[in-house]
Structures are given as C-alpha cells and as structure tokens.
Short mmCIF file of C-alpha atoms in Angstrom, two decimals:
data_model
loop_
_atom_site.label_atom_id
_atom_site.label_comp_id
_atom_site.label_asym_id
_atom_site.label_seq_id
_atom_site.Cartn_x
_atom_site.Cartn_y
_atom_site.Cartn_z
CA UNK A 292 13.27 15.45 4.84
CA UNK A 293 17.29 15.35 4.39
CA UNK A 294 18.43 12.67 2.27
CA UNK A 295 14.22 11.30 1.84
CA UNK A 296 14.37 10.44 -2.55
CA UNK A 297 11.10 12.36 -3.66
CA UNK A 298 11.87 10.34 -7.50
CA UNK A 299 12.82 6.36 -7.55
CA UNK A 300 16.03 5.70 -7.38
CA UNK A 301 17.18 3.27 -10.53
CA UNK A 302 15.70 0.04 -9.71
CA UNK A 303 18.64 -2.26 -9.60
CA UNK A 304 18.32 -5.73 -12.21
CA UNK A 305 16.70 -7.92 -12.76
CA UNK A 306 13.15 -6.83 -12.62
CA UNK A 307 10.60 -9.33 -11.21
CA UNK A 308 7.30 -8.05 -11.64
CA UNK A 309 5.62 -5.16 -13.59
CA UNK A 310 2.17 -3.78 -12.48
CA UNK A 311 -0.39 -0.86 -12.82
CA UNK A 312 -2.24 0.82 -9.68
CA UNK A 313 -5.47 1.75 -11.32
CA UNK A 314 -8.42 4.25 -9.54
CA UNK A 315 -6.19 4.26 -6.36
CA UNK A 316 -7.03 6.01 -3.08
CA UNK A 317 -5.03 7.37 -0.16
CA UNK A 318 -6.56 7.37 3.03
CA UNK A 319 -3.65 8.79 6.14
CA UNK A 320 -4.12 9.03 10.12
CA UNK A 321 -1.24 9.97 12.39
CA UNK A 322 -0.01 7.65 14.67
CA UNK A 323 2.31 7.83 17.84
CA UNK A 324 5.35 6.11 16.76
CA UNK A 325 5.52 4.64 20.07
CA UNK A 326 2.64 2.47 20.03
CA UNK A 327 3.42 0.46 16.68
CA UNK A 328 7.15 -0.18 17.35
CA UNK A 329 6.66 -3.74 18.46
CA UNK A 330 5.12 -4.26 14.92
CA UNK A 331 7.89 -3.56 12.88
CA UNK A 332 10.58 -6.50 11.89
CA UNK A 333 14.12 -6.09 13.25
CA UNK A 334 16.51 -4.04 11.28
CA UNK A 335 13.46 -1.32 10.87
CA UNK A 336 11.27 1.17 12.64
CA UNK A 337 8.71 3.79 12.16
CA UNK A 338 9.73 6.05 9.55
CA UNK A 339 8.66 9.41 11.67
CA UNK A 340 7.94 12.93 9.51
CA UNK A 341 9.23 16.18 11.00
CA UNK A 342 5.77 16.84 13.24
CA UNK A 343 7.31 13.71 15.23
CA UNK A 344 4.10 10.91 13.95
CA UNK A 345 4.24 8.44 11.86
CA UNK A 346 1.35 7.40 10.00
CA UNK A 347 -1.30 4.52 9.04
CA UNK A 348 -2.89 4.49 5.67
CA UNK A 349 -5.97 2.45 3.89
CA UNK A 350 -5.04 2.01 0.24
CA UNK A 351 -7.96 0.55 -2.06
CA UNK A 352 -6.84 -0.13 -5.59
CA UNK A 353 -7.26 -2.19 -8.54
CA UNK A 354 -4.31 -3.81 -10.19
CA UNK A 355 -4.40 -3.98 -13.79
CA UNK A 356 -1.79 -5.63 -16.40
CA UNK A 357 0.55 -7.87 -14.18
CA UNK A 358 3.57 -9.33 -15.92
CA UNK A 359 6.55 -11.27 -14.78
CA UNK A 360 9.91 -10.11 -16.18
CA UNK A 361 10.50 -9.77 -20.13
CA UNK A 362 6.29 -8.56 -20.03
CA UNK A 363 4.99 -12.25 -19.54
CA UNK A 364 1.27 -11.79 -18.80
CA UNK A 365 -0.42 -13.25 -16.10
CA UNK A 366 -3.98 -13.65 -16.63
CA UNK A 367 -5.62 -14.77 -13.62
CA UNK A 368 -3.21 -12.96 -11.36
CA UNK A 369 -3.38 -9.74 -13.77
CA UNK A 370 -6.66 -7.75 -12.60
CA UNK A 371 -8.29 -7.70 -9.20
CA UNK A 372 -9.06 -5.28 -6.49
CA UNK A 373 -6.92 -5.02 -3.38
CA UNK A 374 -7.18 -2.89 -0.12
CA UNK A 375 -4.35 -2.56 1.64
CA UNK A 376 -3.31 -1.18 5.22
CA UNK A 377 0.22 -0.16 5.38
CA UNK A 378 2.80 1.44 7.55
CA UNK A 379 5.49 3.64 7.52
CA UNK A 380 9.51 2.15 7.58
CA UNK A 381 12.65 3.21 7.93
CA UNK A 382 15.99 0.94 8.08
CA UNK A 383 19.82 1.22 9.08
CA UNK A 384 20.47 2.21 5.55
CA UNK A 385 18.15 4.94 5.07
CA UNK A 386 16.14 3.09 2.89
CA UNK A 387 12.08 5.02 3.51
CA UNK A 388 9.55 2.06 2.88
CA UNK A 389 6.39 0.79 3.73
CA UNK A 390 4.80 -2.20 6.12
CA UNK A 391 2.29 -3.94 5.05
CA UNK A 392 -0.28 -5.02 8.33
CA UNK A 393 -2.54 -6.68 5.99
CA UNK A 394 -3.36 -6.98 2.12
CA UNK A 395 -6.58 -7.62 1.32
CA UNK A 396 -7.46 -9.43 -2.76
CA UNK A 397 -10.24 -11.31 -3.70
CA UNK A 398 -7.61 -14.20 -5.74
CA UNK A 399 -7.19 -16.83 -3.02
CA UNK A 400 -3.96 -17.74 -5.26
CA UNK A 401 -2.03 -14.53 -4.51
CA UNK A 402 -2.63 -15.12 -0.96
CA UNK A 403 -1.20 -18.50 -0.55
CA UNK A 404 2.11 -17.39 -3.46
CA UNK A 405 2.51 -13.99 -1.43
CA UNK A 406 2.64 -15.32 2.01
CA UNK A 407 4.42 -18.68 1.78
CA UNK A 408 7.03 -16.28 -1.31
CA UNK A 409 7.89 -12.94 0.10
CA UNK A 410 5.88 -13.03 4.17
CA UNK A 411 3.56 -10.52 2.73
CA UNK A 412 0.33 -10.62 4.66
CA UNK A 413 -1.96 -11.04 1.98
CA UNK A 414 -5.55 -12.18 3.05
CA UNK A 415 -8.87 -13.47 1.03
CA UNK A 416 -11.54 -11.37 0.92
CA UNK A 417 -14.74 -10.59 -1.27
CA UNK A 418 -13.83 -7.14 -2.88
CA UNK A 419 -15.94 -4.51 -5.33
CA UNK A 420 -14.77 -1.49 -6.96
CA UNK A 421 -17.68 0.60 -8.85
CA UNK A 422 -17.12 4.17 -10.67
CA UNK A 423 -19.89 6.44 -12.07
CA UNK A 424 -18.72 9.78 -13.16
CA UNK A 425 -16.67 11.49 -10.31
CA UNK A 426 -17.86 9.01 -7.67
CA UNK A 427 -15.91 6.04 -6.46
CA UNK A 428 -16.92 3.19 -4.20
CA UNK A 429 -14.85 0.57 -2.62
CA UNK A 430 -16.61 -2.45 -0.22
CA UNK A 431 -15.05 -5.75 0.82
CA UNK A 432 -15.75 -8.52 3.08
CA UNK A 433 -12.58 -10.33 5.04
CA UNK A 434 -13.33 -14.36 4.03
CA UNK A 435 -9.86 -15.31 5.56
CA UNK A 436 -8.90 -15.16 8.08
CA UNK A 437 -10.40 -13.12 10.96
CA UNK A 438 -13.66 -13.53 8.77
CA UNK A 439 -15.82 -10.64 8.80
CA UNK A 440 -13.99 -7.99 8.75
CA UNK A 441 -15.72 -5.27 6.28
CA UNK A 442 -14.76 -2.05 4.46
CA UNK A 443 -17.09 0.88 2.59
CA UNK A 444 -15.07 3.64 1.39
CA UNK A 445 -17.55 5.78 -1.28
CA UNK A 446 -15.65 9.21 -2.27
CA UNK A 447 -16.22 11.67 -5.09
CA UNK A 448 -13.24 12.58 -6.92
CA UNK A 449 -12.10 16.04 -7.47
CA UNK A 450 -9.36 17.98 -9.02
CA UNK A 451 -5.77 17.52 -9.64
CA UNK A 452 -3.93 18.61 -7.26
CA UNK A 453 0.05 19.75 -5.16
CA UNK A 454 0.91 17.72 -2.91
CA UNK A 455 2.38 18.98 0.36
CA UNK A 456 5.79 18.09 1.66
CA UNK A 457 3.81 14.96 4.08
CA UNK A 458 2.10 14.06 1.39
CA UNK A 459 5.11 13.67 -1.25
CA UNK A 460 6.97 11.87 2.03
CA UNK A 461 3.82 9.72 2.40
CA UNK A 462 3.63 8.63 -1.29
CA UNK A 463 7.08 8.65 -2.49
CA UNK A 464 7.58 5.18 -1.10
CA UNK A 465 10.14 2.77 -3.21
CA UNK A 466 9.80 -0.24 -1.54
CA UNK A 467 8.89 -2.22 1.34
CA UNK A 468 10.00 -4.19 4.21
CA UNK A 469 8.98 -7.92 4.96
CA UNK A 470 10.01 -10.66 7.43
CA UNK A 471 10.48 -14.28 6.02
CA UNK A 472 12.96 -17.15 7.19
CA UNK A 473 13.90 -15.59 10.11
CA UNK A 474 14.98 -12.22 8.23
CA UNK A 475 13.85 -8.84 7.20
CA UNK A 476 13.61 -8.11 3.74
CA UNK A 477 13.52 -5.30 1.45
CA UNK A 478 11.36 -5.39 -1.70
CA UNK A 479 12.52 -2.73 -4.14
CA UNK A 480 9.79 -0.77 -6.73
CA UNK A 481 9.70 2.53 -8.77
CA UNK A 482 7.50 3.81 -10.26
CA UNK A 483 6.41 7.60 -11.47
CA UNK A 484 5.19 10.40 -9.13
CA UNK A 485 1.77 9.83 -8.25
CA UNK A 486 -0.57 12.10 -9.80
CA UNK A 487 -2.80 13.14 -7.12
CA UNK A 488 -6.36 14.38 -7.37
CA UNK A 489 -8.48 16.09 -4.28
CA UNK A 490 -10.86 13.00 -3.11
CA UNK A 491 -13.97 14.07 -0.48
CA UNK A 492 -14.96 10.89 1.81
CA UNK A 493 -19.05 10.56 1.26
CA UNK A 494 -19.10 7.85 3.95
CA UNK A 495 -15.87 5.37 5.45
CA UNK A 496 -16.60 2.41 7.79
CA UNK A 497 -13.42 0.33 8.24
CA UNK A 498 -12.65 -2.28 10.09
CA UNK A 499 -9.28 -3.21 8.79
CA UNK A 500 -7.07 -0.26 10.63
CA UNK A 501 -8.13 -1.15 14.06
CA UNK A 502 -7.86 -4.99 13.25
CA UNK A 503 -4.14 -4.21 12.27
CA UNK A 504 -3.32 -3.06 15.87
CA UNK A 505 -2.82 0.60 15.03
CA UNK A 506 -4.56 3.03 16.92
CA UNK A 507 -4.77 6.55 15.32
CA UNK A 508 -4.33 9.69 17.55
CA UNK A 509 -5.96 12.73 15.62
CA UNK A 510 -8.35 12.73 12.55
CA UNK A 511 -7.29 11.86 9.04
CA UNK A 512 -5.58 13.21 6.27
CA UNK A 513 -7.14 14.53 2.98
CA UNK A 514 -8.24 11.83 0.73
CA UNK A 515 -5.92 11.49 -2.17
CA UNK A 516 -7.19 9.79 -5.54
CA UNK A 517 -4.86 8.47 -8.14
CA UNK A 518 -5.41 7.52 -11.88
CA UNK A 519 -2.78 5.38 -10.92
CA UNK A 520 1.56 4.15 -12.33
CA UNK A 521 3.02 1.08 -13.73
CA UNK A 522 5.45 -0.31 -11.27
CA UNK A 523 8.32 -1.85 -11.37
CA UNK A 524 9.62 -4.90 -8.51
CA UNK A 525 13.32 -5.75 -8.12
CA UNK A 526 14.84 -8.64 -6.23
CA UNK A 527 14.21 -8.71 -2.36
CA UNK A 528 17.37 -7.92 -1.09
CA UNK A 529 17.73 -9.18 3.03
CA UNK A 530 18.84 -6.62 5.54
CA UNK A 531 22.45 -7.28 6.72
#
C-alpha cells in the first residue's frame, strides 16, 4: 500500500456538490483482475491489493441533504435510496478510485442528469430502506433498463469496529473514474474516514453483481455498516 492516501487529499476548488451517505453498507468479493479488464475505460485498470485480486462491492445507501456549491439545497434530488455496484481503479497518475458498473436510485431525474452529465451509469429502479433497532433491510426492483433485476440485503448491525489494511484500501476511495465524450474522467470527493460497524448478512439475493459482468472467485468479505460522511465533489478533471 506505498503511496495508497488512507485520509482525502485537499479537494481542489471549486466544490460542486455536497452530500451525506446515511445507514450505508459494504458488501466485498474478490475478483481476478483479469476477467474485468475489458471493463475499465482507457487511461485505468483494476486497482489490485497486495493478495494480487481486485474486488467487486454492493453498496446500498441512502443519500440525505444534497446541495450544489455555496449549500444550495436540492429538494427533490436531496433524499433517496441508492444501491450501487462498483469497482476498483487505478490510473497513470496513481490516483486509487472507484468504477461504477451500475447505480441504482429510485429518482428517474438523477438518472437521465447523471448519465447524459458525467457517463455515470445510473439506472431507475423501485428502492426501500427499513431500520428497526439493530436490523437493516435493503430491497429494490430494476424498472430501467434490464427490468427486473432485484436485490434483498437484510443485516443486523453490530459493533464499531478496526478496519483491516483491505478494508481501509477498500473504503478510502477519493474519487472515481468515468468515460464521457470519448474520454476518461476523474471525479474528485473527500470525505471523513468511514466509521465502520461489524454488519452480519441475515439473508442476500442479488442480482445486480452478476448483471454487471463480474464474476467473483471466493466468498465475500465481512459486511461493513456505516452511520455514514458528508462528501464533498470537485470538478471532473479528464485524464491526459
């Protein structure tokens, strides 16, 4: 992990967007870097951790308290649930991000403003996020496209806890890699270390992963739950 920034770096002006993760979840499988190459844009490639895998993660979330820069609200794009599947990236600068394969949200606008903006894949879907006590459940229906396409993630939450050095690399994440135009893009963020609670997976049905085209080669991770940050997004910045 030479030279891999465990804090955010300063997040360079002006910032764009300011947003909170709320009752987020970390779900990881290893993957064999070799078999997702071809998904990554050119200028990056799998982002590999010192066991030689690279990894696929399921991230449900709600987002809470969006504002554009100077803390303008935005109402209808402020709170909703999302679900994303992500990658792992790595570009000719050094610069440790993450690849979105799909985004699900249940606000049709985002979709259309994300993909046609930035070439994030956002997609429609019917999403619900329910809490009682130290139990969290997560279920969404794809409506568009590749219709159908369901997720039930129901965990109980436990306590706080350390992460280990894969799971700082996994999480410390400050920013993300797109293709739009024609070129690959990186979208800054920072926010603050994660704090991390133990999560135990009651039942998981997923259909999202293997839709993405990622095929995991060994059982998962430990779930990771997270009261959530506020984060910060800077200016896309195109690879050179």
């Amino acid at each position: 992990m030479d030279g891999f920034l465990v804090d955010a770096p300063p997040l360079p002006p002006p910032v764009w967007v300011e947003q909170f993760w709320g009752d987020l979840t970390f779900l990881h499988w290893p993957v064999d870097p070799a078999t997702v190459a071809h998904l990554y844009p050119p200028g990056t490639t799998p982002d590999v951790f010192v066991d030689g895998l690279t990894y696929v993660a399921l991230v449900p979330f709600i987002m809470h308290s969006s504002a554009l820069a100077g803390r303008m609200p935005l109402p209808y794009f402020g709170t909703f649930a999302e679900t994303n599947v992500r990658l792992y990236s790595v570009d000719a600068a050094g610069r440790h991000g993450v690849l979105f394969r799909s985004l699900e949200t249940a606000r049709l606008a985002v979709v259309g403003v994300t993909r046609l903006g930035m070439g994030v894949p956002y997609t429609w879907a019917r999403l619900r996020v329910t809490r009682t006590g130290d139990r969290i459940t997560y279920a969404g229906t794809r409506r568009w496209p590749e219709r159908g396409l369901r997720t039930l993630a129901e965990l109980t939450i436990g306590a706080p806890v350390d992460p280990t050095p894969l799971e700082v690399w996994l999480t410390a994440r400050w920013g993300a890699h797109t293709r739009k135009a024609g070129r690959t893009w990186w979208i800054p963020n920072e926010h603050p270390t994660w704090p991390l609670q133990q999560a135990e997976v009651v039942e998981l049905h997923d259909d999202l992963v293997p839709a993405s085209g990622v095929a995991p080669v060994g059982p998962p991770l430990r779930a990771l739950f997270s009261p959530g940050v506020r984060a910060r997004f800077g200016r896309p910045v195109a690879l050179s």
